[in-house]
């Protein structure tokens, strides 16, 4: 049996285990007694102050800082404001406000919170006046006007009633805004405020004539008493006068059975309002999640959400002419039936899907009004189906209420992809732009308001991730993965799709925002080994970027972090699966023959790329494992983002199918190409990664011998509606999909060593999920598992002590079961190194 190693924290000791004794861990006592610590460190890491230890790199942002966020230009293009926190602060410190001149230089801290609040108005965004001289913004419930030349701020309101969504009228003289779910108009010359809508839920009150005895008594009173007759005449005269006085006033309109009104959107002319009416689901049941550690000592039960398959609400859209007494409700369901007989849907769909729409068998819901063209004559509307296999984008002509179809995308799995909310009107035109996966990759389209002139502006096996229209209103600014799925760059492109020009150069991801004058660009950029930082550059191709921020500590930056190689390996079905590999040789260490596979969470998320990973703690942990001889593989399995529709939907009706077999194929590749021992394979991950880990140990026990499943879904029938029903349909309609996708049904297959970790106040994957699986393991008589719980943590764990405990357990699991041959055979379990350094 391999003997016990001495303390492995800091990692200098762990390095030595492989560097000094490449064939196997050292014998007890030899390490610390016979060799100085310096000789234990691999050559690549010697002389560096950053201590690669669990206690060190689980401190959250203490070492790497918090990258710049909320990057905004001032209206005069002279400054960039951003939130940032460089390294050296406590793990729970909050970002602070900084600014930098457009030309670059050292960032300036705005340390006074009250000053920061007052300055925020100058870059809070908002609508621009037609002449672009002024910007209107809502800030903390009140309205402000910013002179974009002088940067003077004028406060327009000072009330306790929240005001929102300010928008200039077409002539620039009036500011429309919403308050208490109604539309108002503020005259910028004299400050007068006028209410434009009075839209209420429910039914209009009805006056009913009395019947029976009540009618007899009323008529008798009129006949017998002059006093009653005169009183009634006065009342009628007052009513008529009130009607005359209200001649030009707004009308009260009721939404009736359509639901509660919201989302009011007034056109620039102040003549039409688009709105939505929502109907909540009835008869639903909320899941309660206990909060165990509370300030008053009493366990608190918080109702969080329903479960997949429960009833869901719906919404309708309509348009209301200001001053009228009615709402024109858009009959989208009838329109899509008619279109199905004329227009072929785009995308990957089954013929029967089109037939079902034509027959009126597809439930249309989530109808949303998306905004007006500049002329205020057309509105943009979107809708989806209850099963999310259809999505329609359409316009409505205000004058007629007639709907026109722009695009119907259908999918035999579910409609999705990046930039799903990227849609709007081209400035000054009756043309719409949007992004969809109609050709299997997320690309940009345009069409005329009446549905004619459909054009696809981008194409290829890459995706559009963001769309901006700069203040000059002369082109698109795009962020895409054109050229490589492992990078994202900024592009400029004409509205007709011509002259697409890449504005950024280098490796990694570049997220840029153009200055109002169009001359400069603020860019947040990162690489594999460096987190997002703020840079400034001229807004032209080939311009040099000037760094503004440096977030990590100097010790962190000086450490020789690995730039993992991105590879592709063949899957069973012939697909080439992307992955990042971390090799011991890259740190000057001899491989110990074991491998660990990391599974990213979220399902639809990309982690194989050349920019900074949101899993930076795990990234450092991989260095920790590699330095001890473990080979680490990080896979963008089927369902990951970044590779188009077919990759995204590869798990339809079977989570734990191709997403898991991709990991099995990854093991085969490691065995063939990296000399990994097939009998010593570990796997771990959180959330969806925890789910895959459970499926791996339960359904592929001869491939995976140890696993750490963190905050994992164990039964998809207990997860939420929005995510789960897309992939598995609904449990009452497709029980087979849930049975073949839920680990709890396969727990009897456990042979290897399983560590489960779960936050007790997890409002995403509820703690009850892991409790149910725990009971299942107990009833099955399984012994080689353990459960660690974190009483104060939510799904996204934050406290360093929790992270250290969690990853200490994962490390000990992999060392104990995988570090040397024989660890997983029979009763031979490798002893774990002692833990210290907390």
PDB file of C-alpha atoms in Angstrom, residues 566-810:
ATOM      1  CA  UNK A 566      -6.980  22.966 -26.910  1.00  0.00           C
ATOM      2  CA  UNK A 567      -7.481  19.633 -28.647  1.00  0.00           C
ATOM      3  CA  UNK A 568     -10.339  17.833 -30.376  1.00  0.00           C
ATOM      4  CA  UNK A 569     -10.872  14.112 -29.966  1.00  0.00           C
ATOM      5  CA  UNK A 570     -13.257  11.815 -31.863  1.00  0.00           C
ATOM      6  CA  UNK A 571     -16.568  10.824 -30.273  1.00  0.00           C
ATOM      7  CA  UNK A 572     -18.360   7.547 -30.860  1.00  0.00           C
ATOM      8  CA  UNK A 573     -20.637   9.151 -33.444  1.00  0.00           C
ATOM      9  CA  UNK A 574     -17.767  10.784 -35.352  1.00  0.00           C
ATOM     10  CA  UNK A 575     -18.097  14.266 -33.856  1.00  0.00           C
ATOM     11  CA  UNK A 576     -14.893  16.032 -32.847  1.00  0.00           C
ATOM     12  CA  UNK A 577     -15.148  17.068 -29.200  1.00  0.00           C
ATOM     13  CA  UNK A 578     -13.260  20.190 -27.988  1.00  0.00           C
ATOM     14  CA  UNK A 579     -11.267  19.955 -24.762  1.00  0.00           C
ATOM     15  CA  UNK A 580      -8.448  21.612 -22.842  1.00  0.00           C
ATOM     16  CA  UNK A 581      -5.727  19.331 -21.540  1.00  0.00           C
ATOM     17  CA  UNK A 582      -3.446  20.050 -18.585  1.00  0.00           C
ATOM     18  CA  UNK A 583      -0.363  17.827 -18.744  1.00  0.00           C
ATOM     19  CA  UNK A 584       2.086  17.232 -15.873  1.00  0.00           C
ATOM     20  CA  UNK A 585       4.939  17.644 -18.356  1.00  0.00           C
ATOM     21  CA  UNK A 586       3.845  21.257 -18.841  1.00  0.00           C
ATOM     22  CA  UNK A 587       4.956  21.894 -15.235  1.00  0.00           C
ATOM     23  CA  UNK A 588       8.086  19.801 -15.457  1.00  0.00           C
ATOM     24  CA  UNK A 589       6.453  16.942 -13.545  1.00  0.00           C
ATOM     25  CA  UNK A 590       6.284  13.268 -14.466  1.00  0.00           C
ATOM     26  CA  UNK A 591       2.756  11.961 -14.922  1.00  0.00           C
ATOM     27  CA  UNK A 592       1.543   9.511 -12.290  1.00  0.00           C
ATOM     28  CA  UNK A 593      -0.727   7.728 -14.765  1.00  0.00           C
ATOM     29  CA  UNK A 594      -4.046   8.914 -13.325  1.00  0.00           C
ATOM     30  CA  UNK A 595      -6.459  11.390 -14.912  1.00  0.00           C
ATOM     31  CA  UNK A 596      -9.204  13.680 -13.656  1.00  0.00           C
ATOM     32  CA  UNK A 597     -11.979  14.997 -15.913  1.00  0.00           C
ATOM     33  CA  UNK A 598     -13.611  18.303 -15.014  1.00  0.00           C
ATOM     34  CA  UNK A 599     -17.240  18.878 -16.051  1.00  0.00           C
ATOM     35  CA  UNK A 600     -18.373  22.484 -16.333  1.00  0.00           C
ATOM     36  CA  UNK A 601     -21.831  23.459 -15.112  1.00  0.00           C
ATOM     37  CA  UNK A 602     -24.890  25.096 -16.670  1.00  0.00           C
ATOM     38  CA  UNK A 603     -25.013  22.643 -19.543  1.00  0.00           C
ATOM     39  CA  UNK A 604     -25.186  25.470 -22.084  1.00  0.00           C
ATOM     40  CA  UNK A 605     -21.875  27.096 -21.212  1.00  0.00           C
ATOM     41  CA  UNK A 606     -18.489  27.198 -22.921  1.00  0.00           C
ATOM     42  CA  UNK A 607     -15.324  26.500 -20.948  1.00  0.00           C
ATOM     43  CA  UNK A 608     -12.915  25.404 -23.681  1.00  0.00           C
ATOM     44  CA  UNK A 609     -11.624  28.713 -25.000  1.00  0.00           C
ATOM     45  CA  UNK A 610      -8.667  31.055 -25.039  1.00  0.00           C
ATOM     46  CA  UNK A 611     -10.079  33.534 -22.533  1.00  0.00           C
ATOM     47  CA  UNK A 612     -10.361  33.626 -18.739  1.00  0.00           C
ATOM     48  CA  UNK A 613     -12.617  30.996 -17.262  1.00  0.00           C
ATOM     49  CA  UNK A 614     -15.362  31.762 -14.777  1.00  0.00           C
ATOM     50  CA  UNK A 615     -14.100  28.567 -13.105  1.00  0.00           C
ATOM     51  CA  UNK A 616     -10.863  30.213 -12.055  1.00  0.00           C
ATOM     52  CA  UNK A 617     -10.732  28.414  -8.698  1.00  0.00           C
ATOM     53  CA  UNK A 618     -11.064  25.074 -10.483  1.00  0.00           C
ATOM     54  CA  UNK A 619      -8.431  26.243 -12.994  1.00  0.00           C
ATOM     55  CA  UNK A 620      -5.942  26.749 -10.174  1.00  0.00           C
ATOM     56  CA  UNK A 621      -7.016  23.437  -8.623  1.00  0.00           C
ATOM     57  CA  UNK A 622      -6.140  21.767 -11.935  1.00  0.00           C
ATOM     58  CA  UNK A 623      -2.612  23.146 -11.618  1.00  0.00           C
ATOM     59  CA  UNK A 624      -2.589  21.696  -8.111  1.00  0.00           C
ATOM     60  CA  UNK A 625      -3.516  18.252  -9.423  1.00  0.00           C
ATOM     61  CA  UNK A 626      -1.167  18.442 -12.405  1.00  0.00           C
ATOM     62  CA  UNK A 627       1.757  19.311 -10.152  1.00  0.00           C
ATOM     63  CA  UNK A 628       1.180  15.987  -8.402  1.00  0.00           C
ATOM     64  CA  UNK A 629       1.181  14.020 -11.621  1.00  0.00           C
ATOM     65  CA  UNK A 630      -2.523  13.936 -12.493  1.00  0.00           C
ATOM     66  CA  UNK A 631      -3.510  14.659 -16.099  1.00  0.00           C
ATOM     67  CA  UNK A 632      -6.604  16.879 -16.270  1.00  0.00           C
ATOM     68  CA  UNK A 633      -9.081  17.066 -19.157  1.00  0.00           C
ATOM     69  CA  UNK A 634     -11.744  19.789 -19.386  1.00  0.00           C
ATOM     70  CA  UNK A 635     -14.365  19.002 -22.079  1.00  0.00           C
ATOM     71  CA  UNK A 636     -16.966  21.087 -23.914  1.00  0.00           C
ATOM     72  CA  UNK A 637     -19.319  18.137 -24.109  1.00  0.00           C
ATOM     73  CA  UNK A 638     -22.538  17.970 -26.101  1.00  0.00           C
ATOM     74  CA  UNK A 639     -24.914  20.759 -24.949  1.00  0.00           C
ATOM     75  CA  UNK A 640     -22.053  23.228 -24.408  1.00  0.00           C
ATOM     76  CA  UNK A 641     -22.302  26.722 -25.839  1.00  0.00           C
ATOM     77  CA  UNK A 642     -20.228  28.038 -28.725  1.00  0.00           C
ATOM     78  CA  UNK A 643     -20.670  25.362 -31.380  1.00  0.00           C
ATOM     79  CA  UNK A 644     -24.095  25.898 -32.914  1.00  0.00           C
ATOM     80  CA  UNK A 645     -27.537  24.363 -32.690  1.00  0.00           C
ATOM     81  CA  UNK A 646     -26.661  20.693 -33.270  1.00  0.00           C
ATOM     82  CA  UNK A 647     -24.113  20.722 -30.442  1.00  0.00           C
ATOM     83  CA  UNK A 648     -26.479  22.681 -28.190  1.00  0.00           C
ATOM     84  CA  UNK A 649     -29.362  20.217 -28.632  1.00  0.00           C
ATOM     85  CA  UNK A 650     -27.285  17.035 -28.586  1.00  0.00           C
ATOM     86  CA  UNK A 651     -28.810  16.063 -25.213  1.00  0.00           C
ATOM     87  CA  UNK A 652     -32.475  16.394 -26.207  1.00  0.00           C
ATOM     88  CA  UNK A 653     -34.543  13.826 -24.272  1.00  0.00           C
ATOM     89  CA  UNK A 654     -31.419  12.261 -22.785  1.00  0.00           C
ATOM     90  CA  UNK A 655     -29.214  14.156 -20.396  1.00  0.00           C
ATOM     91  CA  UNK A 656     -26.475  11.752 -19.478  1.00  0.00           C
ATOM     92  CA  UNK A 657     -26.427  10.433 -23.049  1.00  0.00           C
ATOM     93  CA  UNK A 658     -24.009  12.064 -25.496  1.00  0.00           C
ATOM     94  CA  UNK A 659     -22.809  14.517 -22.862  1.00  0.00           C
ATOM     95  CA  UNK A 660     -21.616  11.562 -20.787  1.00  0.00           C
ATOM     96  CA  UNK A 661     -20.366   9.449 -23.701  1.00  0.00           C
ATOM     97  CA  UNK A 662     -18.215  12.418 -24.742  1.00  0.00           C
ATOM     98  CA  UNK A 663     -16.414  12.024 -21.408  1.00  0.00           C
ATOM     99  CA  UNK A 664     -16.068   8.274 -21.923  1.00  0.00           C
ATOM    100  CA  UNK A 665     -14.545   8.980 -25.346  1.00  0.00           C
ATOM    101  CA  UNK A 666     -12.260  11.519 -23.682  1.00  0.00           C
ATOM    102  CA  UNK A 667     -10.961   8.772 -21.408  1.00  0.00           C
ATOM    103  CA  UNK A 668     -10.299   6.557 -24.434  1.00  0.00           C
ATOM    104  CA  UNK A 669      -8.310   9.379 -26.035  1.00  0.00           C
ATOM    105  CA  UNK A 670      -6.269   9.894 -22.854  1.00  0.00           C
ATOM    106  CA  UNK A 671      -5.448   6.206 -22.672  1.00  0.00           C
ATOM    107  CA  UNK A 672      -4.380   6.079 -26.337  1.00  0.00           C
ATOM    108  CA  UNK A 673      -2.486   9.351 -26.501  1.00  0.00           C
ATOM    109  CA  UNK A 674      -1.384  10.365 -23.002  1.00  0.00           C
ATOM    110  CA  UNK A 675      -0.439   7.045 -21.396  1.00  0.00           C
ATOM    111  CA  UNK A 676      -3.189   7.296 -18.779  1.00  0.00           C
ATOM    112  CA  UNK A 677      -4.039   4.192 -16.753  1.00  0.00           C
ATOM    113  CA  UNK A 678      -7.604   3.171 -17.648  1.00  0.00           C
ATOM    114  CA  UNK A 679      -8.070   1.882 -14.113  1.00  0.00           C
ATOM    115  CA  UNK A 680      -7.428   5.278 -12.465  1.00  0.00           C
ATOM    116  CA  UNK A 681      -9.950   7.812 -13.790  1.00  0.00           C
ATOM    117  CA  UNK A 682     -11.656  10.492 -11.679  1.00  0.00           C
ATOM    118  CA  UNK A 683     -14.346  12.991 -12.582  1.00  0.00           C
ATOM    119  CA  UNK A 684     -15.845  16.002 -10.804  1.00  0.00           C
ATOM    120  CA  UNK A 685     -17.964  19.102 -11.316  1.00  0.00           C
ATOM    121  CA  UNK A 686     -20.695  21.272  -9.860  1.00  0.00           C
ATOM    122  CA  UNK A 687     -24.365  21.722 -10.755  1.00  0.00           C
ATOM    123  CA  UNK A 688     -24.707  20.142 -14.212  1.00  0.00           C
ATOM    124  CA  UNK A 689     -21.143  18.952 -13.726  1.00  0.00           C
ATOM    125  CA  UNK A 690     -22.241  17.244 -10.525  1.00  0.00           C
ATOM    126  CA  UNK A 691     -25.112  15.608 -12.388  1.00  0.00           C
ATOM    127  CA  UNK A 692     -22.752  14.218 -15.041  1.00  0.00           C
ATOM    128  CA  UNK A 693     -20.423  12.978 -12.291  1.00  0.00           C
ATOM    129  CA  UNK A 694     -23.277  11.002 -10.728  1.00  0.00           C
ATOM    130  CA  UNK A 695     -24.300   9.550 -14.094  1.00  0.00           C
ATOM    131  CA  UNK A 696     -20.666   8.643 -14.770  1.00  0.00           C
ATOM    132  CA  UNK A 697     -20.219   6.707 -11.528  1.00  0.00           C
ATOM    133  CA  UNK A 698     -23.651   5.102 -11.702  1.00  0.00           C
ATOM    134  CA  UNK A 699     -23.823   4.121 -15.393  1.00  0.00           C
ATOM    135  CA  UNK A 700     -20.131   3.842 -16.391  1.00  0.00           C
ATOM    136  CA  UNK A 701     -18.582   2.408 -13.201  1.00  0.00           C
ATOM    137  CA  UNK A 702     -15.891   0.516 -15.112  1.00  0.00           C
ATOM    138  CA  UNK A 703     -14.664   3.770 -16.690  1.00  0.00           C
ATOM    139  CA  UNK A 704     -14.890   6.220 -13.773  1.00  0.00           C
ATOM    140  CA  UNK A 705     -13.554   5.100 -10.414  1.00  0.00           C
ATOM    141  CA  UNK A 706     -13.923   8.205  -8.234  1.00  0.00           C
ATOM    142  CA  UNK A 707     -16.026  11.309  -8.482  1.00  0.00           C
ATOM    143  CA  UNK A 708     -16.890  14.533  -6.719  1.00  0.00           C
ATOM    144  CA  UNK A 709     -20.521  15.555  -7.386  1.00  0.00           C
ATOM    145  CA  UNK A 710     -21.185  19.066  -6.122  1.00  0.00           C
ATOM    146  CA  UNK A 711     -24.651  20.732  -5.805  1.00  0.00           C
ATOM    147  CA  UNK A 712     -25.883  18.239  -8.383  1.00  0.00           C
ATOM    148  CA  UNK A 713     -29.292  17.533  -9.857  1.00  0.00           C
ATOM    149  CA  UNK A 714     -30.240  13.980  -8.950  1.00  0.00           C
ATOM    150  CA  UNK A 715     -33.766  13.867 -10.383  1.00  0.00           C
ATOM    151  CA  UNK A 716     -34.799  16.221 -13.195  1.00  0.00           C
ATOM    152  CA  UNK A 717     -38.482  15.916 -12.294  1.00  0.00           C
ATOM    153  CA  UNK A 718     -37.667  18.090  -9.265  1.00  0.00           C
ATOM    154  CA  UNK A 719     -35.889  20.879 -11.177  1.00  0.00           C
ATOM    155  CA  UNK A 720     -37.456  24.004 -12.699  1.00  0.00           C
ATOM    156  CA  UNK A 721     -39.754  24.461 -15.694  1.00  0.00           C
ATOM    157  CA  UNK A 722     -37.858  26.927 -17.876  1.00  0.00           C
ATOM    158  CA  UNK A 723     -34.645  24.944 -18.193  1.00  0.00           C
ATOM    159  CA  UNK A 724     -35.798  21.362 -17.893  1.00  0.00           C
ATOM    160  CA  UNK A 725     -38.900  21.260 -20.094  1.00  0.00           C
ATOM    161  CA  UNK A 726     -36.883  22.539 -23.061  1.00  0.00           C
ATOM    162  CA  UNK A 727     -34.577  19.535 -22.951  1.00  0.00           C
ATOM    163  CA  UNK A 728     -36.741  16.720 -21.552  1.00  0.00           C
ATOM    164  CA  UNK A 729     -40.248  17.979 -22.355  1.00  0.00           C
ATOM    165  CA  UNK A 730     -42.523  17.683 -19.313  1.00  0.00           C
ATOM    166  CA  UNK A 731     -42.472  14.647 -16.986  1.00  0.00           C
ATOM    167  CA  UNK A 732     -46.151  13.844 -17.380  1.00  0.00           C
ATOM    168  CA  UNK A 733     -45.783  13.934 -21.184  1.00  0.00           C
ATOM    169  CA  UNK A 734     -42.393  12.232 -21.575  1.00  0.00           C
ATOM    170  CA  UNK A 735     -41.621  10.143 -18.469  1.00  0.00           C
ATOM    171  CA  UNK A 736     -39.083   8.035 -20.361  1.00  0.00           C
ATOM    172  CA  UNK A 737     -36.863  11.087 -20.905  1.00  0.00           C
ATOM    173  CA  UNK A 738     -36.838  11.801 -17.166  1.00  0.00           C
ATOM    174  CA  UNK A 739     -36.179   8.213 -16.158  1.00  0.00           C
ATOM    175  CA  UNK A 740     -33.217   7.766 -18.499  1.00  0.00           C
ATOM    176  CA  UNK A 741     -31.800  11.179 -17.535  1.00  0.00           C
ATOM    177  CA  UNK A 742     -32.031  11.102 -13.719  1.00  0.00           C
ATOM    178  CA  UNK A 743     -29.173   9.645 -11.634  1.00  0.00           C
ATOM    179  CA  UNK A 744     -31.484   8.522  -8.832  1.00  0.00           C
ATOM    180  CA  UNK A 745     -32.746   5.698 -11.075  1.00  0.00           C
ATOM    181  CA  UNK A 746     -29.212   4.336 -11.569  1.00  0.00           C
ATOM    182  CA  UNK A 747     -27.753   4.568  -8.057  1.00  0.00           C
ATOM    183  CA  UNK A 748     -27.485   0.777  -7.808  1.00  0.00           C
ATOM    184  CA  UNK A 749     -24.655   0.972 -10.380  1.00  0.00           C
ATOM    185  CA  UNK A 750     -22.241   2.693  -7.977  1.00  0.00           C
ATOM    186  CA  UNK A 751     -18.966   0.779  -7.625  1.00  0.00           C
ATOM    187  CA  UNK A 752     -16.346   3.491  -7.288  1.00  0.00           C
ATOM    188  CA  UNK A 753     -15.861   6.161  -4.671  1.00  0.00           C
ATOM    189  CA  UNK A 754     -18.373   9.000  -4.541  1.00  0.00           C
ATOM    190  CA  UNK A 755     -18.147  12.318  -2.723  1.00  0.00           C
ATOM    191  CA  UNK A 756     -21.291  14.471  -2.723  1.00  0.00           C
ATOM    192  CA  UNK A 757     -21.262  18.083  -1.569  1.00  0.00           C
ATOM    193  CA  UNK A 758     -24.312  20.314  -1.383  1.00  0.00           C
ATOM    194  CA  UNK A 759     -25.271  23.737   0.030  1.00  0.00           C
ATOM    195  CA  UNK A 760     -28.215  23.460   2.416  1.00  0.00           C
ATOM    196  CA  UNK A 761     -29.726  26.781   1.302  1.00  0.00           C
ATOM    197  CA  UNK A 762     -29.510  26.028  -2.408  1.00  0.00           C
ATOM    198  CA  UNK A 763     -32.366  27.912  -4.092  1.00  0.00           C
ATOM    199  CA  UNK A 764     -31.433  26.516  -7.503  1.00  0.00           C
ATOM    200  CA  UNK A 765     -30.790  22.781  -7.020  1.00  0.00           C
ATOM    201  CA  UNK A 766     -32.600  22.241  -3.778  1.00  0.00           C
ATOM    202  CA  UNK A 767     -30.968  20.416  -0.873  1.00  0.00           C
ATOM    203  CA  UNK A 768     -33.876  17.976  -0.950  1.00  0.00           C
ATOM    204  CA  UNK A 769     -32.451  16.680  -4.242  1.00  0.00           C
ATOM    205  CA  UNK A 770     -29.342  15.274  -2.590  1.00  0.00           C
ATOM    206  CA  UNK A 771     -31.323  14.121   0.450  1.00  0.00           C
ATOM    207  CA  UNK A 772     -33.494  11.931  -1.779  1.00  0.00           C
ATOM    208  CA  UNK A 773     -30.428  10.384  -3.425  1.00  0.00           C
ATOM    209  CA  UNK A 774     -28.818   9.841  -0.017  1.00  0.00           C
ATOM    210  CA  UNK A 775     -31.841   7.859   1.133  1.00  0.00           C
ATOM    211  CA  UNK A 776     -31.674   5.832  -2.072  1.00  0.00           C
ATOM    212  CA  UNK A 777     -28.007   4.969  -1.459  1.00  0.00           C
ATOM    213  CA  UNK A 778     -28.808   3.948   2.125  1.00  0.00           C
ATOM    214  CA  UNK A 779     -31.635   1.682   1.014  1.00  0.00           C
ATOM    215  CA  UNK A 780     -29.389   0.117  -1.649  1.00  0.00           C
ATOM    216  CA  UNK A 781     -26.764  -0.658   0.995  1.00  0.00           C
ATOM    217  CA  UNK A 782     -24.020   1.340  -0.731  1.00  0.00           C
ATOM    218  CA  UNK A 783     -21.006   2.087   1.452  1.00  0.00           C
ATOM    219  CA  UNK A 784     -18.349   3.904  -0.584  1.00  0.00           C
ATOM    220  CA  UNK A 785     -19.946   7.349  -0.578  1.00  0.00           C
ATOM    221  CA  UNK A 786     -20.008  10.411   1.642  1.00  0.00           C
ATOM    222  CA  UNK A 787     -22.031  13.620   1.847  1.00  0.00           C
ATOM    223  CA  UNK A 788     -20.655  17.012   2.903  1.00  0.00           C
ATOM    224  CA  UNK A 789     -23.126  19.816   3.538  1.00  0.00           C
ATOM    225  CA  UNK A 790     -22.662  23.593   3.695  1.00  0.00           C
ATOM    226  CA  UNK A 791     -25.374  25.113   5.921  1.00  0.00           C
ATOM    227  CA  UNK A 792     -25.037  28.811   4.984  1.00  0.00           C
ATOM    228  CA  UNK A 793     -24.243  28.488   1.278  1.00  0.00           C
ATOM    229  CA  UNK A 794     -26.465  28.950  -1.738  1.00  0.00           C
ATOM    230  CA  UNK A 795     -25.900  27.370  -5.162  1.00  0.00           C
ATOM    231  CA  UNK A 796     -23.029  29.711  -6.018  1.00  0.00           C
ATOM    232  CA  UNK A 797     -20.871  29.132  -2.968  1.00  0.00           C
ATOM    233  CA  UNK A 798     -18.942  32.205  -1.794  1.00  0.00           C
ATOM    234  CA  UNK A 799     -17.188  31.673   1.534  1.00  0.00           C
ATOM    235  CA  UNK A 800     -13.526  30.581   1.311  1.00  0.00           C
ATOM    236  CA  UNK A 801     -13.893  28.196   4.248  1.00  0.00           C
ATOM    237  CA  UNK A 802     -16.598  26.325   2.323  1.00  0.00           C
ATOM    238  CA  UNK A 803     -14.508  26.196  -0.853  1.00  0.00           C
ATOM    239  CA  UNK A 804     -11.456  24.942   1.032  1.00  0.00           C
ATOM    240  CA  UNK A 805     -13.445  22.225   2.762  1.00  0.00           C
ATOM    241  CA  UNK A 806     -15.064  21.158  -0.495  1.00  0.00           C
ATOM    242  CA  UNK A 807     -11.850  20.942  -2.499  1.00  0.00           C
ATOM    243  CA  UNK A 808      -9.880  19.402   0.331  1.00  0.00           C
ATOM    244  CA  UNK A 809     -12.359  16.542   0.216  1.00  0.00           C
ATOM    245  CA  UNK A 810     -12.116  16.278  -3.584  1.00  0.00           C
TER     246      UNK A 810
END
